[in-house]
Structures are given as structure tokens and as C-alpha cells.
Amino acid sequence: MTGLAPYAASEAQNVVVIEVAVAAGDAVKPPDLLVVVESDKASMEIPSDVAGTVVELRVKEGEELAEGAVIAVIEAAAGASAEPAAEPPVESAPASD
């Protein structure tokens, strides 16, 4: 079973990918870091919410994401659910100007 790792904004906003922490073929599990994104207000870490293998990475550093954009396609590990958890991204320190 394959799951998608979508970006879900806590507020309606676009963000820029500032770090990609995984590549196709990497094994991930919750709460492994997928990407770090930055808005005009804060940087946010986007974790994996399923265990499995990254089949396809759909973002690059510097790319702007809108809410609902798919970050990665993850092939769920045996016995793992491909349904994403409904947790918001973790916010870190505010972005500097």
C-alpha cells in the first residue's frame, strides 16, 4: 500500500522548502523528518506520519508549496497504515528577515 505525505498548513499560506531530509529509497517512520519549510512567520519541520520507504520525492529545496501539495510518496511497511495522521507540522523558531 502506498501513502502520500501532503503538506497541511495550520493557516492558509504558501511556504518554501528550505531543507530536504530524505531521498527516494530512504526508510522512514514517524516522526522522521521529511522536509523543513519556511513561511514569512516561522520555519516548520514536516515529519513522516507513516512507516515505509520513500518511493518518490516530489519537492526540491527552494520550491514554493501550497497547502495540499504532495511532498513524497511512501510505500508503507508491512503492517503499517498508509493513512496519514492528522497532526500539524511542528513549528520552530521564527524566520529572520
mmCIF file of N, CA and C in Angstrom:
data_model
loop_
_atom_site.group_PDB
_atom_site.id
_atom_site.type_symbol
_atom_site.label_atom_id
_atom_site.label_comp_id
_atom_site.label_asym_id
_atom_site.label_seq_id
_atom_site.Cartn_x
_atom_site.Cartn_y
_atom_site.Cartn_z
ATOM 1 N N MET A 1 0.844 -1.174 0.000
ATOM 2 C CA MET A 1 0.000 0.000 0.000
ATOM 3 C C MET A 1 0.890 1.237 0.000
ATOM 4 N N THR A 2 0.517 2.236 -0.785
ATOM 5 C CA THR A 2 1.305 3.446 -0.900
ATOM 6 C C THR A 2 0.560 4.601 -0.251
ATOM 7 N N GLY A 3 1.294 5.422 0.492
ATOM 8 C CA GLY A 3 0.708 6.602 1.122
ATOM 9 C C GLY A 3 1.356 7.854 0.580
ATOM 10 N N LEU A 4 0.633 8.960 0.648
ATOM 11 C CA LEU A 4 1.162 10.242 0.230
ATOM 12 C C LEU A 4 1.463 11.059 1.470
ATOM 13 N N ALA A 5 2.479 11.874 1.421
ATOM 14 C CA ALA A 5 2.817 12.758 2.527
ATOM 15 C C ALA A 5 2.491 14.179 2.085
ATOM 16 N N PRO A 6 1.264 14.665 2.352
ATOM 17 C CA PRO A 6 0.888 16.003 1.903
ATOM 18 C C PRO A 6 1.311 17.078 2.900
ATOM 19 N N TYR A 7 1.492 18.297 2.418
ATOM 20 C CA TYR A 7 1.738 19.451 3.279
ATOM 21 C C TYR A 7 0.384 19.973 3.711
ATOM 22 N N ALA A 8 0.162 20.092 5.013
ATOM 23 C CA ALA A 8 -1.089 20.632 5.549
ATOM 24 C C ALA A 8 -0.766 21.865 6.376
ATOM 25 N N ALA A 9 -1.197 23.016 5.926
ATOM 26 C CA ALA A 9 -0.907 24.270 6.618
ATOM 27 C C ALA A 9 -1.833 24.457 7.806
ATOM 28 N N SER A 10 -1.291 25.030 8.881
ATOM 29 C CA SER A 10 -2.125 25.360 10.025
ATOM 30 C C SER A 10 -2.932 26.616 9.714
ATOM 31 N N GLU A 11 -2.468 27.420 8.795
ATOM 32 C CA GLU A 11 -3.176 28.581 8.277
ATOM 33 C C GLU A 11 -3.015 28.529 6.764
ATOM 34 N N ALA A 12 -3.913 29.175 6.041
ATOM 35 C CA ALA A 12 -3.797 29.182 4.584
ATOM 36 C C ALA A 12 -2.567 29.999 4.203
ATOM 37 N N GLN A 13 -1.496 29.327 3.821
ATOM 38 C CA GLN A 13 -0.265 30.022 3.458
ATOM 39 C C GLN A 13 0.598 29.141 2.569
ATOM 40 N N ASN A 14 1.375 29.780 1.730
ATOM 41 C CA ASN A 14 2.376 29.062 0.952
ATOM 42 C C ASN A 14 3.684 29.124 1.713
ATOM 43 N N VAL A 15 4.509 28.118 1.523
ATOM 44 C CA VAL A 15 5.798 28.038 2.197
ATOM 45 C C VAL A 15 6.861 27.656 1.177
ATOM 46 N N VAL A 16 8.134 27.857 1.554
ATOM 47 C CA VAL A 16 9.259 27.497 0.700
ATOM 48 C C VAL A 16 10.027 26.366 1.378
ATOM 49 N N VAL A 17 10.381 25.350 0.595
ATOM 50 C CA VAL A 17 11.177 24.234 1.119
ATOM 51 C C VAL A 17 12.603 24.741 1.317
ATOM 52 N N ILE A 18 13.114 24.671 2.560
ATOM 53 C CA ILE A 18 14.485 25.128 2.812
ATOM 54 C C ILE A 18 15.445 23.968 3.075
ATOM 55 N N GLU A 19 14.899 22.774 3.345
ATOM 56 C CA GLU A 19 15.748 21.594 3.536
ATOM 57 C C GLU A 19 14.961 20.339 3.187
ATOM 58 N N VAL A 20 15.579 19.450 2.436
ATOM 59 C CA VAL A 20 15.006 18.138 2.137
ATOM 60 C C VAL A 20 15.856 17.123 2.886
ATOM 61 N N ALA A 21 15.230 16.357 3.778
ATOM 62 C CA ALA A 21 15.969 15.449 4.659
ATOM 63 C C ALA A 21 15.953 13.994 4.196
ATOM 64 N N VAL A 22 15.210 13.678 3.144
ATOM 65 C CA VAL A 22 15.117 12.292 2.668
ATOM 66 C C VAL A 22 15.325 12.247 1.157
ATOM 67 N N ALA A 23 15.559 11.039 0.675
ATOM 68 C CA ALA A 23 15.698 10.809 -0.767
ATOM 69 C C ALA A 23 14.931 9.536 -1.114
ATOM 70 N N ALA A 24 14.641 9.357 -2.388
ATOM 71 C CA ALA A 24 13.987 8.125 -2.834
ATOM 72 C C ALA A 24 14.819 6.937 -2.375
ATOM 73 N N GLY A 25 14.149 5.933 -1.819
ATOM 74 C CA GLY A 25 14.825 4.734 -1.331
ATOM 75 C C GLY A 25 15.072 4.746 0.171
ATOM 76 N N ASP A 26 14.945 5.916 0.806
ATOM 77 C CA ASP A 26 15.152 6.004 2.256
ATOM 78 C C ASP A 26 13.991 5.368 3.012
ATOM 79 N N ALA A 27 14.318 4.665 4.098
ATOM 80 C CA ALA A 27 13.304 4.133 5.006
ATOM 81 C C ALA A 27 12.961 5.233 6.001
ATOM 82 N N VAL A 28 11.660 5.425 6.259
ATOM 83 C CA VAL A 28 11.205 6.433 7.214
ATOM 84 C C VAL A 28 10.176 5.821 8.154
ATOM 85 N N LYS A 29 10.012 6.465 9.292
ATOM 86 C CA LYS A 29 8.970 6.096 10.253
ATOM 87 C C LYS A 29 8.605 7.356 11.016
ATOM 88 N N PRO A 30 7.414 7.415 11.577
ATOM 89 C CA PRO A 30 7.051 8.584 12.373
ATOM 90 C C PRO A 30 7.971 8.695 13.584
ATOM 91 N N PRO A 31 8.471 9.814 13.938
ATOM 92 C CA PRO A 31 8.314 11.151 13.342
ATOM 93 C C PRO A 31 9.545 11.583 12.563
ATOM 94 N N ASP A 32 10.133 10.725 11.721
ATOM 95 C CA ASP A 32 11.317 11.093 10.944
ATOM 96 C C ASP A 32 11.034 12.338 10.096
ATOM 97 N N LEU A 33 12.022 13.205 9.997
ATOM 98 C CA LEU A 33 11.902 14.449 9.253
ATOM 99 C C LEU A 33 11.922 14.194 7.744
ATOM 100 N N LEU A 34 10.938 14.767 7.039
ATOM 101 C CA LEU A 34 10.914 14.706 5.576
ATOM 102 C C LEU A 34 11.525 15.978 4.999
ATOM 103 N N VAL A 35 10.959 17.132 5.380
ATOM 104 C CA VAL A 35 11.445 18.423 4.884
ATOM 105 C C VAL A 35 11.269 19.491 5.951
ATOM 106 N N VAL A 36 11.977 20.599 5.757
ATOM 107 C CA VAL A 36 11.780 21.798 6.568
ATOM 108 C C VAL A 36 11.292 22.867 5.604
ATOM 109 N N VAL A 37 10.214 23.540 5.980
ATOM 110 C CA VAL A 37 9.652 24.606 5.159
ATOM 111 C C VAL A 37 9.659 25.899 5.963
ATOM 112 N N GLU A 38 9.590 27.019 5.241
ATOM 113 C CA GLU A 38 9.629 28.319 5.902
ATOM 114 C C GLU A 38 8.569 29.223 5.304
ATOM 115 N N SER A 39 7.830 29.886 6.182
ATOM 116 C CA SER A 39 6.870 30.904 5.756
ATOM 117 C C SER A 39 7.443 32.254 6.164
ATOM 118 N N ASP A 40 6.674 33.304 5.983
ATOM 119 C CA ASP A 40 7.150 34.608 6.419
ATOM 120 C C ASP A 40 7.122 34.729 7.942
ATOM 121 N N LYS A 41 6.494 33.752 8.629
ATOM 122 C CA LYS A 41 6.380 33.809 10.084
ATOM 123 C C LYS A 41 7.245 32.806 10.834
ATOM 124 N N ALA A 42 7.502 31.635 10.264
ATOM 125 C CA ALA A 42 8.219 30.591 11.011
ATOM 126 C C ALA A 42 8.757 29.510 10.084
ATOM 127 N N SER A 43 9.695 28.739 10.633
ATOM 128 C CA SER A 43 10.165 27.523 9.971
ATOM 129 C C SER A 43 9.409 26.362 10.591
ATOM 130 N N MET A 44 9.068 25.361 9.761
ATOM 131 C CA MET A 44 8.312 24.219 10.254
ATOM 132 C C MET A 44 8.937 22.930 9.754
ATOM 133 N N GLU A 45 9.059 21.953 10.650
ATOM 134 C CA GLU A 45 9.545 20.633 10.270
ATOM 135 C C GLU A 45 8.341 19.782 9.908
ATOM 136 N N ILE A 46 8.403 19.124 8.760
ATOM 137 C CA ILE A 46 7.317 18.253 8.309
ATOM 138 C C ILE A 46 7.792 16.811 8.478
ATOM 139 N N PRO A 47 7.205 16.082 9.449
ATOM 140 C CA PRO A 47 7.630 14.702 9.694
ATOM 141 C C PRO A 47 6.829 13.705 8.865
ATOM 142 N N SER A 48 7.370 12.507 8.748
ATOM 143 C CA SER A 48 6.621 11.402 8.139
ATOM 144 C C SER A 48 5.572 10.956 9.140
ATOM 145 N N ASP A 49 4.420 10.603 8.648
ATOM 146 C CA ASP A 49 3.394 10.077 9.548
ATOM 147 C C ASP A 49 3.059 8.625 9.220
ATOM 148 N N VAL A 50 3.880 8.012 8.360
ATOM 149 C CA VAL A 50 3.757 6.580 8.079
ATOM 150 C C VAL A 50 5.145 5.950 8.067
ATOM 151 N N ALA A 51 5.207 4.663 8.355
ATOM 152 C CA ALA A 51 6.464 3.915 8.264
ATOM 153 C C ALA A 51 6.529 3.271 6.891
ATOM 154 N N GLY A 52 7.687 3.342 6.268
ATOM 155 C CA GLY A 52 7.839 2.720 4.957
ATOM 156 C C GLY A 52 9.057 3.236 4.233
ATOM 157 N N THR A 53 9.031 3.144 2.902
ATOM 158 C CA THR A 53 10.140 3.551 2.055
ATOM 159 C C THR A 53 9.695 4.674 1.136
ATOM 160 N N VAL A 54 10.512 5.724 1.048
ATOM 161 C CA VAL A 54 10.215 6.832 0.146
ATOM 162 C C VAL A 54 10.388 6.317 -1.283
ATOM 163 N N VAL A 55 9.292 6.294 -2.033
ATOM 164 C CA VAL A 55 9.304 5.821 -3.417
ATOM 165 C C VAL A 55 9.609 6.980 -4.359
ATOM 166 N N GLU A 56 9.054 8.143 -4.036
ATOM 167 C CA GLU A 56 9.227 9.311 -4.898
ATOM 168 C C GLU A 56 9.213 10.561 -4.035
ATOM 169 N N LEU A 57 10.168 11.446 -4.258
ATOM 170 C CA LEU A 57 10.213 12.740 -3.585
ATOM 171 C C LEU A 57 9.700 13.760 -4.584
ATOM 172 N N ARG A 58 8.700 14.547 -4.211
ATOM 173 C CA ARG A 58 8.076 15.464 -5.163
ATOM 174 C C ARG A 58 8.388 16.936 -4.906
ATOM 175 N N VAL A 59 9.360 17.229 -4.055
ATOM 176 C CA VAL A 59 9.738 18.616 -3.791
ATOM 177 C C VAL A 59 11.249 18.778 -3.874
ATOM 178 N N LYS A 60 11.686 20.031 -4.078
ATOM 179 C CA LYS A 60 13.106 20.372 -4.112
ATOM 180 C C LYS A 60 13.328 21.591 -3.232
ATOM 181 N N GLU A 61 14.566 21.748 -2.752
ATOM 182 C CA GLU A 61 14.895 22.948 -1.984
ATOM 183 C C GLU A 61 14.645 24.174 -2.846
ATOM 184 N N GLY A 62 14.062 25.208 -2.223
ATOM 185 C CA GLY A 62 13.756 26.448 -2.927
ATOM 186 C C GLY A 62 12.389 26.482 -3.563
ATOM 187 N N GLU A 63 11.706 25.341 -3.605
ATOM 188 C CA GLU A 63 10.385 25.255 -4.233
ATOM 189 C C GLU A 63 9.311 25.773 -3.288
ATOM 190 N N GLU A 64 8.345 26.515 -3.831
ATOM 191 C CA GLU A 64 7.220 27.008 -3.039
ATOM 192 C C GLU A 64 6.112 25.957 -3.047
ATOM 193 N N LEU A 65 5.546 25.693 -1.867
ATOM 194 C CA LEU A 65 4.461 24.722 -1.738
ATOM 195 C C LEU A 65 3.182 25.407 -1.303
ATOM 196 N N ALA A 66 2.081 24.981 -1.867
ATOM 197 C CA ALA A 66 0.766 25.407 -1.417
ATOM 198 C C ALA A 66 0.195 24.299 -0.541
ATOM 199 N N GLU A 67 -0.766 24.639 0.294
ATOM 200 C CA GLU A 67 -1.392 23.634 1.145
ATOM 201 C C GLU A 67 -1.936 22.507 0.279
ATOM 202 N N GLY A 68 -1.697 21.266 0.717
ATOM 203 C CA GLY A 68 -2.170 20.090 -0.001
ATOM 204 C C GLY A 68 -1.161 19.531 -0.989
ATOM 205 N N ALA A 69 -0.052 20.254 -1.226
ATOM 206 C CA ALA A 69 0.980 19.752 -2.132
ATOM 207 C C ALA A 69 1.554 18.448 -1.587
ATOM 208 N N VAL A 70 1.791 17.487 -2.462
ATOM 209 C CA VAL A 70 2.352 16.204 -2.046
ATOM 210 C C VAL A 70 3.865 16.346 -1.944
ATOM 211 N N ILE A 71 4.410 16.013 -0.764
ATOM 212 C CA ILE A 71 5.846 16.103 -0.512
ATOM 213 C C ILE A 71 6.550 14.852 -1.011
ATOM 214 N N ALA A 72 5.975 13.681 -0.684
ATOM 215 C CA ALA A 72 6.609 12.412 -1.030
ATOM 216 C C ALA A 72 5.564 11.331 -1.167
ATOM 217 N N VAL A 73 5.920 10.288 -1.918
ATOM 218 C CA VAL A 73 5.112 9.074 -1.990
ATOM 219 C C VAL A 73 5.876 8.032 -1.191
ATOM 220 N N ILE A 74 5.203 7.432 -0.196
ATOM 221 C CA ILE A 74 5.849 6.478 0.701
ATOM 222 C C ILE A 74 5.137 5.132 0.596
ATOM 223 N N GLU A 75 5.905 4.095 0.263
ATOM 224 C CA GLU A 75 5.387 2.724 0.230
ATOM 225 C C GLU A 75 5.359 2.250 1.673
ATOM 226 N N ALA A 76 4.157 2.032 2.203
ATOM 227 C CA ALA A 76 4.009 1.666 3.612
ATOM 228 C C ALA A 76 4.656 0.321 3.909
ATOM 229 N N ALA A 77 5.308 0.251 5.062
ATOM 230 C CA ALA A 77 5.920 -1.003 5.518
ATOM 231 C C ALA A 77 4.815 -2.007 5.830
ATOM 232 N N ALA A 78 5.130 -3.292 5.771
ATOM 233 C CA ALA A 78 4.152 -4.336 6.080
ATOM 234 C C ALA A 78 3.542 -4.079 7.446
ATOM 235 N N GLY A 79 2.230 -4.075 7.517
ATOM 236 C CA GLY A 79 1.524 -3.878 8.775
ATOM 237 C C GLY A 79 1.342 -2.427 9.156
ATOM 238 N N ALA A 80 1.894 -1.487 8.373
ATOM 239 C CA ALA A 80 1.750 -0.065 8.685
ATOM 240 C C ALA A 80 0.589 0.518 7.899
ATOM 241 N N SER A 81 -0.082 1.479 8.474
ATOM 242 C CA SER A 81 -1.176 2.155 7.808
ATOM 243 C C SER A 81 -0.626 3.212 6.872
ATOM 244 N N ALA A 82 -1.188 3.318 5.682
ATOM 245 C CA ALA A 82 -0.772 4.355 4.733
ATOM 246 C C ALA A 82 -1.589 5.614 4.919
ATOM 247 N N GLU A 83 -2.543 5.604 5.843
ATOM 248 C CA GLU A 83 -3.351 6.789 6.110
ATOM 249 C C GLU A 83 -2.558 7.752 6.970
ATOM 250 N N PRO A 84 -2.410 9.014 6.535
ATOM 251 C CA PRO A 84 -1.642 9.969 7.324
ATOM 252 C C PRO A 84 -2.356 10.354 8.609
ATOM 253 N N ALA A 85 -1.573 10.619 9.636
ATOM 254 C CA ALA A 85 -2.119 11.114 10.895
ATOM 255 C C ALA A 85 -2.531 12.562 10.694
ATOM 256 N N ALA A 86 -3.435 13.040 11.511
ATOM 257 C CA ALA A 86 -3.944 14.403 11.377
ATOM 258 C C ALA A 86 -3.194 15.366 12.277
ATOM 259 N N GLU A 87 -1.868 15.265 12.321
ATOM 260 C CA GLU A 87 -1.062 16.148 13.149
ATOM 261 C C GLU A 87 -0.525 17.285 12.315
ATOM 262 N N PRO A 88 -0.541 18.525 12.844
ATOM 263 C CA PRO A 88 0.024 19.649 12.113
ATOM 264 C C PRO A 88 1.546 19.608 12.169
ATOM 265 N N PRO A 89 2.220 20.365 11.286
ATOM 266 C CA PRO A 89 3.677 20.416 11.331
ATOM 267 C C PRO A 89 4.155 21.025 12.639
ATOM 268 N N VAL A 90 5.381 20.701 13.012
ATOM 269 C CA VAL A 90 5.986 21.239 14.227
ATOM 270 C C VAL A 90 6.635 22.558 13.883
ATOM 271 N N GLU A 91 6.265 23.631 14.611
ATOM 272 C CA GLU A 91 6.844 24.940 14.347
ATOM 273 C C GLU A 91 8.129 25.109 15.134
ATOM 274 N N SER A 92 9.093 25.775 14.508
ATOM 275 C CA SER A 92 10.344 26.084 15.196
ATOM 276 C C SER A 92 10.497 27.607 15.261
ATOM 277 N N ALA A 93 11.671 28.065 15.508
ATOM 278 C CA ALA A 93 11.922 29.496 15.703
ATOM 279 C C ALA A 93 11.430 30.321 14.519
ATOM 280 N N PRO A 94 10.964 31.540 14.782
ATOM 281 C CA PRO A 94 10.511 32.416 13.688
ATOM 282 C C PRO A 94 11.619 32.674 12.687
ATOM 283 N N ALA A 95 11.231 32.842 11.451
ATOM 284 C CA ALA A 95 12.196 33.131 10.387
ATOM 285 C C ALA A 95 12.737 34.529 10.567
ATOM 286 N N SER A 96 14.015 34.698 10.281
ATOM 287 C CA SER A 96 14.600 36.037 10.377
ATOM 288 C C SER A 96 14.423 36.760 9.062
ATOM 289 N N ASP A 97 14.351 38.049 9.107
ATOM 290 C CA ASP A 97 14.148 38.847 7.896
ATOM 291 C C ASP A 97 15.421 39.128 7.191
#
